[in-house]
CSV table of C-alpha atoms in Angstrom, one decimal:
chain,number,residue,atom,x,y,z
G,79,UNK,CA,37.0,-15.4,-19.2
G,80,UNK,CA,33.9,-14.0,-17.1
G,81,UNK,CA,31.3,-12.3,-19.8
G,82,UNK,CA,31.8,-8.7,-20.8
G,83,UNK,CA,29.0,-6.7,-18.6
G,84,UNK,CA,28.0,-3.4,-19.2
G,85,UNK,CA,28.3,-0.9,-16.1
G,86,UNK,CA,25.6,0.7,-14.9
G,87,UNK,CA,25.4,4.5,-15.2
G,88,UNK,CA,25.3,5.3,-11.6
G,89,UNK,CA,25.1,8.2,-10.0
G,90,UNK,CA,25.7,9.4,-6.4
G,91,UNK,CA,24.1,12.4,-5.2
G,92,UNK,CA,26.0,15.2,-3.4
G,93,UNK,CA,24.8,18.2,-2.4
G,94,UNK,CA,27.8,20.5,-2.3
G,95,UNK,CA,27.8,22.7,-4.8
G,96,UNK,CA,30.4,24.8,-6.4
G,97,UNK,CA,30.2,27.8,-4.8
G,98,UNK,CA,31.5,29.9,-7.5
G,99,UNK,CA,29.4,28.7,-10.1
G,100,UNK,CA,25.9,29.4,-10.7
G,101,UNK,CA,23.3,27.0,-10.6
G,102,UNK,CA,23.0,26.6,-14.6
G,103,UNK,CA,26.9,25.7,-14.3
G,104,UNK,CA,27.0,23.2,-11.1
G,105,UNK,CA,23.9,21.5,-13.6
G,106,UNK,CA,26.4,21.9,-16.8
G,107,UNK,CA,29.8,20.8,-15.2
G,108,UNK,CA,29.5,17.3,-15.6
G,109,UNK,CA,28.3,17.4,-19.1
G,110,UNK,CA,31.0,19.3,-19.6
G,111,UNK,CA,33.5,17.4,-18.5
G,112,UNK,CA,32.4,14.5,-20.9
G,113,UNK,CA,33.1,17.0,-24.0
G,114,UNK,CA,29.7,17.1,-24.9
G,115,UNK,CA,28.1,19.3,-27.6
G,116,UNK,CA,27.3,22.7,-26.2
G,117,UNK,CA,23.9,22.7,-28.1
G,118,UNK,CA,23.3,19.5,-26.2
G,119,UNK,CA,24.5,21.1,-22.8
G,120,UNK,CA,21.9,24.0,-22.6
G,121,UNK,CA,19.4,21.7,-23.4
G,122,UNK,CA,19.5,19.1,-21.2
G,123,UNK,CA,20.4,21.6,-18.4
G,124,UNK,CA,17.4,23.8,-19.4
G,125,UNK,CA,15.4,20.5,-19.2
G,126,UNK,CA,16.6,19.6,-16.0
G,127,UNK,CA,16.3,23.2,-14.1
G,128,UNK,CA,12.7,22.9,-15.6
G,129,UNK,CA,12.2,19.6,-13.8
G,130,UNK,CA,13.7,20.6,-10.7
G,131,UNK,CA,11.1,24.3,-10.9
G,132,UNK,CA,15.0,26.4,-10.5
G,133,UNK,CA,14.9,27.8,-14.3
G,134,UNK,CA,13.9,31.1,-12.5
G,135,UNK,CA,17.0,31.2,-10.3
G,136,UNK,CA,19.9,29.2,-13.1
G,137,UNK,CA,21.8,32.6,-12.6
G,138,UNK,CA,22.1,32.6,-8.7
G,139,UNK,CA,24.8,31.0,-7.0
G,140,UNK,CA,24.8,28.4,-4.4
G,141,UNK,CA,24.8,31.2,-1.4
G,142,UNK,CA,22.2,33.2,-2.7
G,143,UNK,CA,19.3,30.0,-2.6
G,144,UNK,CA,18.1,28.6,0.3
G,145,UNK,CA,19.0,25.2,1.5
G,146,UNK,CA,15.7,23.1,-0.3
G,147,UNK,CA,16.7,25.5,-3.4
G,148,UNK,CA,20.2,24.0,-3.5
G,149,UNK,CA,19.3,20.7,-3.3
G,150,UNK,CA,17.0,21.1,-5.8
G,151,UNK,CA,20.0,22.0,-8.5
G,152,UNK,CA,22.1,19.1,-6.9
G,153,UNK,CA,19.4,16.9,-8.1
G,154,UNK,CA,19.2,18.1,-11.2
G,155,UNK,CA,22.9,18.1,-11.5
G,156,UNK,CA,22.9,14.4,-11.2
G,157,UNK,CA,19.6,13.6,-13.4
G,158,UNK,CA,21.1,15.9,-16.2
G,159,UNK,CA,23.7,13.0,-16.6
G,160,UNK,CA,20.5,10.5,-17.4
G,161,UNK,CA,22.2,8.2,-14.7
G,162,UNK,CA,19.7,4.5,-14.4
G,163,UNK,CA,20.8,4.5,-10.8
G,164,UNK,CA,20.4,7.1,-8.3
G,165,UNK,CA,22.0,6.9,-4.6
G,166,UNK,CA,20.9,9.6,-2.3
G,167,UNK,CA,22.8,9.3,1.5
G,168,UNK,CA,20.5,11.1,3.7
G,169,UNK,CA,19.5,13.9,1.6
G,170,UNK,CA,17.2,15.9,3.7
G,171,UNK,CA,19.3,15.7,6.6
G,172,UNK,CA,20.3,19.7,6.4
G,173,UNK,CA,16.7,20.8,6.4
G,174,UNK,CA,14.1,22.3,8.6
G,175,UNK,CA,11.0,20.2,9.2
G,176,UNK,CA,8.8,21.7,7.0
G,177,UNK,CA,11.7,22.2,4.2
G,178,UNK,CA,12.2,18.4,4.5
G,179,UNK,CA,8.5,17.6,3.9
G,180,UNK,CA,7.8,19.3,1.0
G,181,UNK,CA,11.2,18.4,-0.5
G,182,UNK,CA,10.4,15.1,0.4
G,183,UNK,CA,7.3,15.3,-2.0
G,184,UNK,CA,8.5,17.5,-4.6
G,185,UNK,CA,11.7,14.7,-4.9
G,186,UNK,CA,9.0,12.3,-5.1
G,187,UNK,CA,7.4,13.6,-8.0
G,188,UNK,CA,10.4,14.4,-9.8
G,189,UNK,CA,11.6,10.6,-10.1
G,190,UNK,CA,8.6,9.9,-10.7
G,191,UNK,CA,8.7,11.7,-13.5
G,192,UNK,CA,12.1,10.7,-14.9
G,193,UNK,CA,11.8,7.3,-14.2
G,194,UNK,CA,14.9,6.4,-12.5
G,195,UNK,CA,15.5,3.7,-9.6
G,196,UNK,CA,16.6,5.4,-6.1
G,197,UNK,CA,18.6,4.1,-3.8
G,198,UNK,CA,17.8,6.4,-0.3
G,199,UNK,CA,20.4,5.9,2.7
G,200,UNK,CA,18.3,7.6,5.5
G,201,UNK,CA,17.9,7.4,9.5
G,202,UNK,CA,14.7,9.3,9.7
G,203,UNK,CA,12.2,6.3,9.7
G,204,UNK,CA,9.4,9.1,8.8
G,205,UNK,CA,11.3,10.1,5.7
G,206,UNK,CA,11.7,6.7,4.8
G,207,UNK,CA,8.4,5.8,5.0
G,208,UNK,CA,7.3,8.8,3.0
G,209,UNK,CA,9.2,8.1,0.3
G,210,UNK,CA,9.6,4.5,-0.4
G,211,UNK,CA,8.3,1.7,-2.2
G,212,UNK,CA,10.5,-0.7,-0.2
G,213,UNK,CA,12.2,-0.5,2.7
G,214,UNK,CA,15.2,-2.7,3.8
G,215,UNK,CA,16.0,-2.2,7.8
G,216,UNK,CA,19.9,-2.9,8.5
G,217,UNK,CA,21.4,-3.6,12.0
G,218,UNK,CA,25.4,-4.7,12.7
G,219,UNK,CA,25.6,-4.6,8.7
G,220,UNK,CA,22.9,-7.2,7.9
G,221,UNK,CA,19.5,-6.4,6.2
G,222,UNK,CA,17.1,-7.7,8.6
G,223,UNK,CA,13.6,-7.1,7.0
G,224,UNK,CA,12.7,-5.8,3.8
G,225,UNK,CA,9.3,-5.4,2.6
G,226,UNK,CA,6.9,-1.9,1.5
G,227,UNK,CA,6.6,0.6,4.2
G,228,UNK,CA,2.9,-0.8,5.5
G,229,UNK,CA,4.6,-3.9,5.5
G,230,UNK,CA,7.4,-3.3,7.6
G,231,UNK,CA,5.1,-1.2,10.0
G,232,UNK,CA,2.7,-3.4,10.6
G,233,UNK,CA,4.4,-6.8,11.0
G,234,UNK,CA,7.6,-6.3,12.0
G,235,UNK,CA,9.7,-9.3,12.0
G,236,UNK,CA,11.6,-8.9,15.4
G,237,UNK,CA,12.2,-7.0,18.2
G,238,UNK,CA,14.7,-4.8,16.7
G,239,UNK,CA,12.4,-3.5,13.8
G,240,UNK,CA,9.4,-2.8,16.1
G,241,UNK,CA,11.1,-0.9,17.9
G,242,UNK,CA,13.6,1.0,15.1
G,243,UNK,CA,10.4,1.8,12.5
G,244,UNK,CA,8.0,4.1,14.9
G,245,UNK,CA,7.7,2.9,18.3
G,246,UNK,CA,6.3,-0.4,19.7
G,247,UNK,CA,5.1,-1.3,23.5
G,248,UNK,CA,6.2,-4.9,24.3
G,249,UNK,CA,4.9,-7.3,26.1
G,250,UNK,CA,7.1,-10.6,26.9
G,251,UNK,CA,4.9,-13.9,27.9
G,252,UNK,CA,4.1,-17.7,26.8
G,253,UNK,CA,1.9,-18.7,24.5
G,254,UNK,CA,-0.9,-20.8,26.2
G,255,UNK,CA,-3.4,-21.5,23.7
G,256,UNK,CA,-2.2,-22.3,20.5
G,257,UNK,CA,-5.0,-22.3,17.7
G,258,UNK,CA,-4.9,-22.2,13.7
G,259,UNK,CA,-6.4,-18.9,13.7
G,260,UNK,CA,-5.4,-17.0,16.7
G,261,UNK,CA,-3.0,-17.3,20.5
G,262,UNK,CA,-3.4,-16.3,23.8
G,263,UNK,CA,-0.5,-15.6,25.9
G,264,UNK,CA,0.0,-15.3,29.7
G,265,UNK,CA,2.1,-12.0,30.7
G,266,UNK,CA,3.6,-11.3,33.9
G,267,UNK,CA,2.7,-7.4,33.1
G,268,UNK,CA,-0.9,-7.8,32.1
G,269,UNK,CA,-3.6,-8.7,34.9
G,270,UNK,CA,-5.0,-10.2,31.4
G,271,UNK,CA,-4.3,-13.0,28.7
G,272,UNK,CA,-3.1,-11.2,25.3
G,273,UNK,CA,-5.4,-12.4,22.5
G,274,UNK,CA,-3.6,-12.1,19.0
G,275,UNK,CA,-5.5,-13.1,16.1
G,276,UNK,CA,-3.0,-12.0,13.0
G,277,UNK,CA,0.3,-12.9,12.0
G,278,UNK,CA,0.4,-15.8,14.6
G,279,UNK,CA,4.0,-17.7,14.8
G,280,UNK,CA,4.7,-19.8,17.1
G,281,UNK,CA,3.5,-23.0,19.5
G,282,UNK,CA,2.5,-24.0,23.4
G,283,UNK,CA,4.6,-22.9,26.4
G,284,UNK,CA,7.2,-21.1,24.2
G,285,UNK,CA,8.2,-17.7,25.0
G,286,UNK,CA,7.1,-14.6,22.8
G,287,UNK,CA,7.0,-10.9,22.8
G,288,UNK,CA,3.9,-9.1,21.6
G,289,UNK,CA,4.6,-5.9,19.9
G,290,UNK,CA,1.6,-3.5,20.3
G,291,UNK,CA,1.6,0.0,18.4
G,292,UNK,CA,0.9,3.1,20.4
G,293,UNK,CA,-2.0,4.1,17.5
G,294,UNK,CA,-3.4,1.1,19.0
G,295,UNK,CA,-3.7,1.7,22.2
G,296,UNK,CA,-7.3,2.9,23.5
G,297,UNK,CA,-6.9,4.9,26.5
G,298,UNK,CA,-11.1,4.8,28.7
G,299,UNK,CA,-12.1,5.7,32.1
G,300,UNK,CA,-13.9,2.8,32.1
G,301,UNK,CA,-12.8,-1.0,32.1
G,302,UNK,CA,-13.2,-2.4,28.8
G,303,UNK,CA,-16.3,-6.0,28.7
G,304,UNK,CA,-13.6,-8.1,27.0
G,305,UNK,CA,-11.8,-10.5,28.9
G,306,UNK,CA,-8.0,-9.9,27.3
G,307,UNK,CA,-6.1,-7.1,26.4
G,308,UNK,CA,-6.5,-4.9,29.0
G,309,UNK,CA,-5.0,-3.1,32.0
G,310,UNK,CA,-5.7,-0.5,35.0
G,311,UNK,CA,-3.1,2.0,35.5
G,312,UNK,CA,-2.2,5.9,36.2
G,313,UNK,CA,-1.6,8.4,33.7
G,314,UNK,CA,2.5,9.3,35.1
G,315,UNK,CA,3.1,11.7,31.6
G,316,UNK,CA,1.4,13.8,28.7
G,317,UNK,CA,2.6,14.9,25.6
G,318,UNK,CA,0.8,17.0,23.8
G,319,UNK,CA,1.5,16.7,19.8
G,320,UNK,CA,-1.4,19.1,18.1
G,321,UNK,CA,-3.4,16.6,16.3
G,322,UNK,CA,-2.6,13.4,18.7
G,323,UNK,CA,-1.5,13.2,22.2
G,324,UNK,CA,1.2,10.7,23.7
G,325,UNK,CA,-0.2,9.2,27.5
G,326,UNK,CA,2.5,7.4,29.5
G,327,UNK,CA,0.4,4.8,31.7
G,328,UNK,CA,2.2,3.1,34.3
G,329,UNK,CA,0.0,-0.4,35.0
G,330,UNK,CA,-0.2,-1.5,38.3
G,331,UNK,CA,2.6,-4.5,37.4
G,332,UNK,CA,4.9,-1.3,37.0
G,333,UNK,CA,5.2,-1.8,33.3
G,334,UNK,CA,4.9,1.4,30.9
G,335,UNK,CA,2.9,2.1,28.0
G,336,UNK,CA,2.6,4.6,25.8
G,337,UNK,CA,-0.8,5.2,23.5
G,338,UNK,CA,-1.4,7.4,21.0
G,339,UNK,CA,-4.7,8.9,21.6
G,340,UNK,CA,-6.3,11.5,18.7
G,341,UNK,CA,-7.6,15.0,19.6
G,342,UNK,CA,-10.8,13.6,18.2
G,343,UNK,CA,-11.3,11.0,20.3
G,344,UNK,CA,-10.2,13.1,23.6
G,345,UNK,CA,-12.9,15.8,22.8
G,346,UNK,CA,-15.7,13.0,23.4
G,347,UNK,CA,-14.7,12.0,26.4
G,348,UNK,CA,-13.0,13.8,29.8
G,349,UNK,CA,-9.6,14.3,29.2
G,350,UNK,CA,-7.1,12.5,31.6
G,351,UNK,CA,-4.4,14.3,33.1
G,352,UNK,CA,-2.0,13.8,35.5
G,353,UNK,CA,-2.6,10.6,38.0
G,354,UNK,CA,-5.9,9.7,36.8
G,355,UNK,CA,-6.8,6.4,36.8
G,356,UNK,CA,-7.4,4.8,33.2
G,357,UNK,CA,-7.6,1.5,31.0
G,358,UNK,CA,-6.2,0.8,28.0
G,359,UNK,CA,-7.1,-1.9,26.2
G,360,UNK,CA,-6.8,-2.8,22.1
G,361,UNK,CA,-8.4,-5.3,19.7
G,362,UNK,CA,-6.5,-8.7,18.9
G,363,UNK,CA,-6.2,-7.6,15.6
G,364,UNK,CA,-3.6,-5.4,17.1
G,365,UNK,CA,-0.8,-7.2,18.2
G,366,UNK,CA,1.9,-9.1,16.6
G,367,UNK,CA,4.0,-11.9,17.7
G,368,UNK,CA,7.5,-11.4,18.0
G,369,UNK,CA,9.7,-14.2,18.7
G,370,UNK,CA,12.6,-13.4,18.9
């Protein structure tokens, strides 16, 4: 006979409250329904309200809190149960942007706190890599790379999670120097070999793509003095974000790229707009091999 294990006191985490109940009862119910002391019960849900910062509001019901508010007692409706496993399925999903980032913190802090392991089911790459210590990307069913947040953002291990964690440009070409320390490759896009000195895979003549984060991307009126990594082109779009702002360059090969150039560095130079002719260019620290 197999051994006897012991299950694991899981919880999954749903945020639909009763709506006839108070807050201090959706936190109570399940206590409840395991016959426990009632001593014990306004304890432990007085602890757990306290944790979640909703003691103030354990009278209101679920309609009269706002959306972070109820989430907040849903949470503590599941930690009340002391459960070693947590499963959230994308729990900020309901929320305005600036709802969802401070819940995003305040959850944070809370498990933090309690000490429980969390298991976060989420879309929103941002939220993901807010709140994680490791992340696990999934396509077609199958984990394809797991590793902490900077990990997964910086060295992506394929195509697919360049692209899925932020946003990459690509560049497809052969590897034509093959060193220890560093590659170049020849791209049909680039008037200029790619120089990659990190993260090198690979070996001569075979075929690569070169995954280059927008951050990365210096956008000059001026060609850069290095010989790789570089390209002429015309500003074809401008997104303006507040603190950064998103240039679409179209090179002269017809390729697109997109760079992410800071408010900071656009005040000490002239601004390009629309049609302007402009280099980008980026360090060979800066790419990563990708190959497949």
């Amino acid at each position: 006979m197999p051994p006897y294990r012991r299950p694991v006191n899981m919880m999954f985490q749903s945020y639909a409250l009763f709506p006839h109940m108070t807050a201090q009862a959706n936190v109570a119910f399940g206590l409840k329904q395991e016959g426990r002391p009632k001593a014990e019960i306004q304890e432990r849900v007085a602890s757990a309200l306290e944790l979640v910062q909703m003691s103030h509001l354990a009278k209101r019901k679920p309609q009269q809190l706002s959306g972070g508010q109820q989430q907040r007692v849903a949470l503590a409706r599941s930690l009340v149960k002391r459960p070693k496993l947590l499963l959230l399925d994308e729990p900020m999903s309901a929320l305005d942007k600036q709802i969802r980032q401070r819940t995003q913190i305040e959850l944070m802090d809370i498990l933090d706190k309690v000490g429980v392991t969390c298991i976060m089911v989420t879309h929103d790459q941002e939220e993901a890599m807010v709140m994680a210590d490791r992340l696990a990307v999934m396509t077609d069913g199958r984990i394809v790379q797991i590793g902490t947040p900077h990990e997964v953002y910086e060295y992506p291990n394929s195509r697919f999670c360049a692209e899925f964690i932020g946003s990459a440009n690509l560049f497809a070409g052969t590897i034509v120097e093959d060193e220890a320390d560093h590659i170049f490759v020849h791209s049909p896009e680039l008037p200029k070999p790619l120089y990659v000195s990190h993260g090198v895979t690979g070996q001569l003549d075979m075929e690569v793509m070169i995954s280059v984060r927008p951050e990365r991307v210096a956008v000059t009126r001026q060609a850069p003095a290095q010989d790789y990594n570089w390209a002429r082109g015309k500003v074809d779009n401008i997104a303006y974000r507040g603190g950064y702002t998103l240039y679409h360059v179209v090179l002269d090969s017809g390729k697109m790229v997109v760079a992410n150039v800071s408010s900071l560095a656009l005040t000490e130079m002239q601004a390009p707009t629309y049609d302007d002719e402009v280099f980008i260019s980026w360090s060979p620290e800066s790419g990563v091999v990708l190959t497949k």
